């Protein structure tokens, strides 16, 4: 089971790979679209990469609810539990 | 019709910027010096997949995109789109405009083009074929969920043009002519018309291709179109030589900034050459074989001369399509003689730069337009390499060995490009004083 810290770290790596944002800027209160240069297509990439990394399923309908990094981290922690 | 009359009657168009990334150089300067030096860009493919193919070599790009482009940007572009973006940026800066067509805060006077007067015409013959095939591999190996959401915007043939247009904020129209190996030249012809018709003042024109992948390599080889000189890659592309046995697959992009002469003069731009005119025709004959008499190639050249208000005697140089295929090379030369007439044909110098770059398919007409413009600008025609045993049917002056100096005064040159499907595109350039 992954902790919030581990998931944030893993997510930061994914966002860095996909959007080029430095890992330490991927903070819990940042918005993917407004703060991290992750557009809607890149968000799909982030989600699919996170599914693979954390061995979770994130249905398309739930992706809309993931506005901030915290939303995603909480979702993944819960789904992986 | 005298050229001055033509220019009065239409909007004269000039070339103010050049960009290229090719198998012989990562930019225009290195590409041009490699062409003058007679350098081949062909080499054996080191990928494992090459071993099983009938053709095991190609002319790969000299400088990999990741050496000059951030990884995060590169992963959103097909390889052909990476080439086009690199060449477009070089051409844009070469023309003297501000990066991304935006004046930076510390240089508010940097030159920009009114976005509604800026167009793009960047072609591709095949589009994002490696993106498509890699995505299909992913589909098979990992399932549909893992097929990337950027697959479509990367594989569509208009993607390179669209991405360049977005980078520069171009809003006068973004276009992608597709005519196989004539595509790049057709993009230049399209850009010319955009400016002449008044739709744009500046057009970023060019062509790109990235199809060195096992599937297109196998498919082209099975058409019997490619050289199988696997033991001598650098000697394989040999237009006009008796031993030629097909083209060599290349990759890369070329981009030209076309600008109305008025717009260029108003900003005091450096001008490489004038785009005098273009001639387009089609064979109406066969999907892959050239029409054997060359009648429509000749007609395209004659149309380009007429469109540019040029007399045959003004044409001192032809950058030929010359792909190194047994039939096509000689047919083109006969058409050049037929069009120019004996007096002018006896004086014209002919080069196939494909002997060095390989055949860049949809990129070829653009890269060769860059070479033609530079030949006029520097008054120097690059050689055709590997012509060890000139075909007996060749009756034109093929530049071999050293580059050839072109005459002083007002001169003009043609860039010929032909594509599968019977597309013929000829762009005429005139020296600019």
XYZ file of C-alpha atoms in Angstrom:
514
model
C 0.000 0.000 0.000
C 1.366 3.361 -1.053
C 1.550 6.349 1.278
C 0.516 9.861 0.242
C 4.174 10.800 0.138
C 5.127 7.906 -2.143
C 2.250 8.619 -4.508
C 3.120 12.326 -4.683
C 6.703 11.461 -5.498
C 5.675 8.998 -8.196
C 3.169 11.428 -9.656
C 5.777 14.180 -9.710
C 8.013 11.918 -11.793
C 5.168 11.276 -14.230
C 4.278 14.977 -14.573
C 7.936 15.779 -15.072
C 8.231 13.196 -17.837
C 5.056 14.284 -19.614
C 4.932 18.058 -19.084
C 8.533 18.853 -18.223
C 7.645 20.462 -14.894
C 10.390 20.033 -12.253
C 9.404 17.416 -9.657
C 9.589 19.831 -6.699
C 6.995 22.075 -8.322
C 4.445 19.279 -8.382
C 2.787 20.208 -5.082
C -0.485 19.051 -3.596
C -2.389 22.306 -4.112
C -1.307 22.835 -7.715
C -3.892 22.503 -10.495
C -2.805 20.239 -13.344
C -4.209 22.492 -16.065
C -3.688 25.943 -14.542
C -0.334 25.471 -12.817
C 1.468 22.508 -14.352
C 1.033 22.857 -18.138
C -0.872 19.588 -18.290
C -3.559 19.990 -20.965
C -6.516 17.622 -21.305
C -4.609 15.247 -23.615
C -1.567 15.184 -21.368
C -3.886 14.535 -18.408
C -4.932 11.302 -20.082
C -1.267 10.392 -20.385
C -0.699 11.202 -16.712
C -3.657 9.046 -15.720
C -2.603 6.060 -17.814
C 0.969 6.300 -16.521
C -0.335 6.510 -12.932
C -2.561 3.476 -13.492
C 0.475 1.509 -14.552
C 2.779 2.804 -11.846
C 0.402 2.366 -8.912
C -1.553 -0.603 -10.284
C -4.911 1.115 -10.006
C -7.827 1.771 -12.335
C -8.966 5.363 -12.886
C -12.143 5.313 -15.010
C -12.552 8.175 -17.523
C -15.569 9.490 -15.608
C -13.427 9.945 -12.511
C -10.611 11.780 -14.358
C -12.742 14.947 -14.594
C -12.746 15.165 -10.811
C -8.947 15.191 -10.564
C -8.298 18.953 -10.730
C -5.372 19.249 -8.338
C -2.433 17.080 -7.499
C -4.078 16.442 -4.104
C -7.211 15.132 -5.848
C -5.096 12.638 -7.787
C -2.930 11.604 -4.851
C -5.953 11.018 -2.612
C -7.737 9.087 -5.356
C -4.747 6.847 -5.987
C -4.053 6.216 -2.303
C -7.672 5.211 -1.804
C -7.824 3.084 -4.952
C -4.597 1.292 -4.115
C -5.683 0.519 -0.570
C 6.717 38.639 -71.292
C 9.532 40.403 -69.496
C 10.010 39.625 -65.849
C 9.443 43.235 -64.832
C 5.999 43.210 -66.450
C 5.182 40.072 -64.546
C 6.291 41.619 -61.286
C 4.213 44.709 -61.874
C 1.166 42.607 -62.552
C 1.428 40.385 -59.494
C 2.871 40.457 -56.013
C 6.506 39.441 -56.398
C 7.570 36.865 -53.816
C 11.029 36.468 -52.335
C 12.831 34.025 -50.044
C 14.054 35.675 -46.841
C 14.805 32.724 -44.586
C 16.047 29.134 -44.909
C 16.053 26.161 -42.565
C 16.960 22.497 -42.960
C 17.797 19.375 -41.069
C 19.052 16.679 -43.418
C 21.173 13.529 -43.611
C 24.222 15.682 -44.371
C 23.739 18.432 -41.794
C 21.635 19.586 -38.863
C 21.161 23.073 -40.293
C 21.417 24.990 -43.560
C 25.074 25.969 -43.232
C 26.368 22.455 -42.570
C 24.012 20.947 -45.155
C 25.185 23.401 -47.807
C 28.889 22.871 -47.150
C 28.386 19.100 -47.143
C 26.595 19.323 -50.503
C 29.395 21.410 -51.992
C 31.943 18.925 -50.640
C 30.091 15.962 -52.150
C 29.330 14.224 -48.868
C 26.977 11.243 -48.727
C 24.580 10.949 -45.800
C 23.811 7.265 -46.397
C 24.939 4.566 -43.976
C 24.129 1.066 -42.802
C 21.175 0.861 -40.432
C 22.235 -0.417 -37.028
C 18.755 -1.395 -35.862
C 18.155 -5.119 -35.477
C 15.102 -4.996 -37.716
C 17.195 -3.924 -40.676
C 18.870 -7.327 -40.919
C 15.778 -9.045 -42.277
C 15.074 -6.442 -44.972
C 16.239 -6.542 -48.588
C 17.621 -3.005 -48.083
C 19.747 -2.531 -44.959
C 20.831 1.121 -45.268
C 19.351 4.601 -45.469
C 20.265 8.260 -45.113
C 19.417 9.004 -41.493
C 19.292 12.569 -40.218
C 22.745 13.944 -39.284
C 21.656 15.498 -35.970
C 19.044 13.681 -33.892
C 16.158 15.987 -32.854
C 16.750 15.355 -29.147
C 20.125 17.068 -29.482
C 18.398 20.361 -30.284
C 14.882 19.978 -28.861
C 13.688 19.448 -25.268
C 12.490 15.903 -24.617
C 9.128 17.066 -23.323
C 8.489 18.878 -26.604
C 9.831 16.057 -28.764
C 7.498 13.468 -27.201
C 4.458 15.425 -28.405
C 5.639 15.442 -32.034
C 6.044 12.697 -34.607
C 9.617 12.467 -35.851
C 8.535 14.245 -39.052
C 7.032 16.998 -36.913
C 10.262 17.325 -34.952
C 12.222 17.793 -38.191
C 9.755 20.384 -39.486
C 9.799 22.345 -36.226
C 13.595 22.406 -36.130
C 13.866 23.566 -39.750
C 11.043 26.107 -39.330
C 12.674 27.675 -36.275
C 15.961 28.006 -38.119
C 14.278 29.572 -41.155
C 12.185 31.923 -39.031
C 15.162 33.283 -37.105
C 17.212 33.388 -40.311
C 14.561 35.708 -41.769
C 15.153 38.057 -38.864
C 11.893 37.548 -37.004
C 11.436 37.184 -33.250
C 11.307 33.610 -31.915
C 7.738 32.308 -31.713
C 6.669 35.500 -33.540
C 6.531 37.229 -30.168
C 8.663 40.178 -29.120
C 10.285 39.404 -25.772
C 9.803 41.869 -22.894
C 13.409 42.998 -23.035
C 13.267 43.553 -26.816
C 9.872 45.082 -27.552
C 11.007 46.219 -31.012
C 11.814 42.682 -32.203
C 10.248 41.957 -35.575
C 6.960 40.114 -35.696
C 4.473 39.399 -38.493
C 0.791 40.270 -38.195
C -0.637 36.806 -37.374
C -3.585 37.288 -39.732
C -1.074 37.863 -42.589
C 1.099 34.843 -41.729
C 0.496 31.443 -43.332
C 2.068 27.993 -43.249
C 2.350 25.393 -46.016
C 4.361 22.416 -44.802
C 3.964 19.114 -46.587
C 4.607 15.493 -45.885
C 4.372 12.548 -48.230
C 3.353 9.929 -45.691
C 2.653 11.715 -42.393
C 3.307 10.301 -38.949
C 3.883 6.729 -40.036
C 6.260 5.792 -37.215
C 3.803 7.168 -34.654
C 1.002 5.109 -36.201
C 3.008 1.899 -36.364
C 4.469 2.297 -32.882
C 0.966 2.879 -31.507
C -0.214 -0.304 -33.230
C 2.632 -2.174 -31.548
C 1.530 -0.729 -28.197
C -2.053 -1.766 -28.898
C -0.957 -5.353 -29.490
C 1.507 -5.534 -26.626
C -0.319 -3.599 -23.922
C -3.923 -3.161 -25.054
C -6.084 -0.259 -26.256
C -5.999 1.676 -22.966
C -2.301 2.272 -23.437
C -2.569 3.829 -26.901
C -1.479 7.414 -26.286
C -4.001 10.260 -26.494
C -1.536 12.187 -28.656
C -1.433 9.464 -31.313
C -3.916 11.182 -33.628
C -2.510 14.714 -33.352
C 0.934 13.259 -33.981
C 0.145 10.987 -36.925
C -2.045 13.297 -39.009
C -0.092 14.539 -42.035
C -0.980 18.165 -41.282
C 0.531 17.876 -37.815
C 3.956 19.366 -38.695
C 2.310 22.335 -40.424
C -0.191 22.801 -37.612
C 2.446 22.714 -34.883
C 4.601 25.254 -36.694
C 1.512 27.403 -37.218
C 0.654 27.223 -33.515
C 4.212 28.051 -32.482
C 4.132 31.201 -34.631
C 0.473 32.004 -34.060
C -0.132 31.912 -37.822
C -3.760 32.713 -38.663
C -3.813 33.327 -42.440
C -4.159 29.577 -43.068
C -2.151 26.424 -42.428
C -1.939 23.914 -45.274
C -0.454 20.519 -46.092
C -0.297 19.590 -49.759
C 0.169 15.851 -50.237
C 1.609 14.593 -53.513
C 4.131 11.924 -52.511
C 7.634 13.008 -53.449
C 6.431 16.269 -54.999
C 4.810 17.376 -51.722
C 7.604 19.643 -50.500
C 7.783 21.520 -53.797
C 4.014 21.739 -53.939
C 4.075 23.432 -50.526
C 6.426 26.082 -51.915
C 4.134 26.547 -54.911
C 1.169 26.832 -52.560
C 2.935 29.442 -50.448
C 3.722 31.427 -53.586
C 0.033 31.488 -54.492
C -1.014 32.473 -50.958
C 1.106 35.596 -51.228
C 0.280 36.393 -54.851
C -3.429 36.114 -54.187
C -3.134 38.483 -51.257
C -4.082 35.976 -48.551
C -0.775 36.382 -46.724
C 2.356 38.545 -46.647
C 4.608 35.843 -45.212
C 4.334 32.054 -45.568
C 6.440 29.409 -43.859
C 6.793 26.746 -46.590
C 8.430 23.382 -46.604
C 8.283 19.637 -46.426
C 9.257 16.901 -44.031
C 9.473 13.144 -43.891
C 10.499 10.488 -41.374
C 9.753 7.059 -42.785
C 12.860 5.040 -41.989
C 10.979 2.244 -40.279
C 10.862 -1.457 -41.219
C 7.387 -1.339 -42.726
C 7.814 1.520 -45.227
C 11.344 0.266 -45.949
C 9.972 -3.191 -46.797
C 7.115 -1.729 -48.818
C 9.326 0.568 -50.914
C 11.822 -2.246 -51.445
C 9.030 -4.522 -52.649
C 8.097 -1.919 -55.259
C 11.611 -2.504 -56.636
C 12.148 1.222 -56.190
C 15.126 1.190 -53.818
C 18.801 0.554 -54.345
C 19.970 -2.773 -52.944
C 23.647 -1.814 -52.890
C 23.832 -2.911 -49.246
C 27.592 -3.323 -49.174
C 28.242 0.264 -50.350
C 25.606 2.578 -48.859
C 27.431 5.808 -49.695
C 27.766 4.802 -53.331
C 24.189 3.596 -53.721
C 22.516 6.858 -54.711
C 24.091 7.431 -58.124
C 21.791 9.331 -60.481
C 22.862 9.289 -64.166
C 25.414 6.534 -63.547
C 25.022 3.325 -65.556
C 25.025 1.275 -62.351
C 22.112 3.055 -60.644
C 19.538 0.654 -59.229
C 17.028 2.721 -57.288
C 16.670 5.461 -54.709
C 18.092 5.614 -51.192
C 15.609 6.367 -48.430
C 16.413 9.583 -46.604
C 14.729 11.628 -43.891
C 14.644 15.283 -42.897
C 12.987 18.598 -43.579
C 13.508 21.872 -45.379
C 11.718 25.159 -44.781
C 11.717 28.459 -46.676
C 10.269 31.776 -45.526
C 8.423 33.259 -48.485
C 7.522 36.904 -48.271
C 5.989 39.459 -50.586
C 8.786 41.581 -52.049
C 6.996 44.639 -50.756
C 6.856 43.298 -47.186
C 10.502 42.257 -47.327
C 11.636 45.611 -48.733
C 9.681 47.555 -46.112
C 11.681 45.916 -43.342
C 14.977 45.889 -45.229
C 15.156 42.098 -45.226
C 18.053 40.114 -46.655
C 16.730 38.353 -49.770
C 18.212 35.073 -51.010
C 16.297 34.837 -54.278
C 12.952 35.518 -55.873
C 10.375 32.767 -56.283
C 9.695 33.544 -59.916
C 6.948 31.029 -60.555
C 5.709 27.479 -60.385
C 4.449 24.904 -62.856
C 2.249 21.968 -61.903
C 0.966 19.105 -64.011
C -0.042 15.481 -63.702
C 0.738 12.447 -65.839
C -2.698 10.822 -65.942
C -0.806 7.610 -66.531
C 0.150 5.227 -63.698
C 0.167 5.163 -59.891
C 3.891 4.449 -59.610
C 5.530 4.415 -63.053
C 6.685 7.685 -64.640
C 5.041 8.482 -67.956
C 7.789 7.364 -70.357
C 7.888 10.333 -72.737
C 8.152 12.920 -69.965
C 5.568 15.090 -71.747
C 3.964 16.321 -68.523
C 7.288 16.900 -66.782
C 8.229 19.090 -69.743
C 4.879 20.835 -69.569
C 5.323 21.575 -65.859
C 8.716 23.133 -66.592
C 7.280 25.193 -69.454
C 4.463 26.344 -67.191
C 6.967 27.368 -64.512
C 8.924 29.402 -67.057
C 5.769 31.105 -68.311
C 4.502 31.718 -64.807
C 7.786 33.330 -63.841
C 8.135 35.341 -67.050
C 11.388 33.517 -67.753
C 13.119 32.800 -71.050
C 14.849 29.392 -71.395
C 18.247 31.114 -71.724
C 17.880 32.548 -68.207
C 17.813 29.048 -66.694
C 21.429 28.240 -65.821
C 20.824 25.459 -63.319
C 18.353 22.678 -62.610
C 18.185 20.863 -59.294
C 16.764 17.710 -60.835
C 14.440 15.205 -59.240
C 17.002 12.534 -60.326
C 16.256 9.798 -57.805
C 18.774 7.264 -59.143
C 16.127 5.007 -60.663
C 16.924 3.506 -64.077
C 13.926 4.946 -65.980
C 13.129 8.219 -64.253
C 16.510 9.946 -64.403
C 16.870 9.920 -68.171
C 13.229 10.760 -68.862
C 13.642 13.927 -66.812
C 16.802 14.965 -68.646
C 15.066 14.530 -72.000
C 12.227 16.697 -70.752
C 14.695 19.406 -69.678
C 16.213 19.490 -73.153
C 12.814 19.489 -74.810
C 11.640 22.397 -72.665
C 14.691 24.619 -72.776
C 15.580 23.924 -76.404
C 19.084 22.974 -77.528
C 20.724 26.403 -77.123
C 19.756 26.792 -73.481
C 19.999 23.073 -72.693
C 23.610 22.997 -73.884
C 24.480 25.609 -71.244
C 22.413 24.480 -68.266
C 24.068 22.684 -65.352
C 22.129 19.832 -63.774
C 22.563 18.392 -60.288
C 20.821 15.730 -58.264
C 21.554 16.467 -54.627
C 19.773 13.175 -53.835
C 23.095 11.542 -54.671
C 24.162 12.886 -51.261
C 21.003 13.341 -49.169
C 19.120 10.297 -50.387
C 15.459 10.759 -51.201
C 13.579 12.656 -48.508
C 10.173 11.831 -50.084
C 7.805 14.610 -48.972
C 10.742 16.613 -47.647
C 12.736 16.416 -50.836
C 11.151 19.254 -52.813
C 11.677 21.612 -49.892
C 15.279 20.656 -49.136
C 16.078 20.872 -52.845
C 14.360 24.255 -53.060
C 16.698 25.383 -50.282
C 19.642 24.025 -52.298
C 18.414 25.722 -55.494
C 18.012 29.063 -53.725
C 21.510 28.769 -52.250
C 22.940 27.845 -55.647
C 21.597 31.144 -57.013
C 22.581 33.104 -53.924
C 26.170 31.813 -53.880
C 26.303 31.261 -57.666
C 27.559 27.775 -57.045
C 25.949 24.501 -58.123
C 26.695 21.454 -55.953
C 27.925 18.291 -57.671
C 26.159 14.991 -58.261
C 28.296 12.315 -56.636
C 28.888 8.693 -57.663
C 28.609 9.326 -61.399
C 31.531 7.049 -62.231
C 30.191 5.782 -65.516
C 27.863 8.301 -67.112
C 24.788 6.791 -68.751
C 25.091 6.992 -72.547
C 21.670 8.568 -72.769
C 22.704 11.590 -70.716
C 23.151 14.600 -72.988
C 23.153 17.422 -70.433
C 25.952 18.893 -68.335
C 25.815 17.001 -65.035
C 27.913 18.771 -62.376
C 30.466 16.245 -61.125
C 33.441 16.578 -58.823
C 33.897 20.210 -57.854
C 30.934 22.579 -57.477
C 30.304 24.640 -60.600
C 30.358 28.432 -60.613
C 27.188 29.920 -62.075
C 27.275 33.006 -64.353
C 27.105 36.617 -63.160
C 24.109 38.818 -63.842
C 20.438 37.925 -63.755
C 20.107 34.134 -63.636
C 17.416 31.641 -62.766
C 17.148 28.006 -61.740
C 14.514 25.294 -61.564
C 13.780 22.772 -58.853
C 12.002 19.702 -60.245
C 10.013 17.329 -58.050
C 7.832 14.426 -59.120
C 5.760 12.038 -57.055
C 4.121 8.623 -57.198
C 0.695 9.177 -58.660
C 2.105 11.272 -61.485
C 2.441 14.626 -59.700
C 4.866 17.045 -61.334
C 5.894 20.258 -59.585
C 8.525 22.681 -60.846
C 9.486 25.790 -58.902
C 11.430 28.539 -60.685
C 13.731 30.815 -58.701
C 15.428 33.972 -59.954
C 18.554 35.654 -58.610
C 17.875 38.794 -56.632
C 20.033 41.897 -56.934
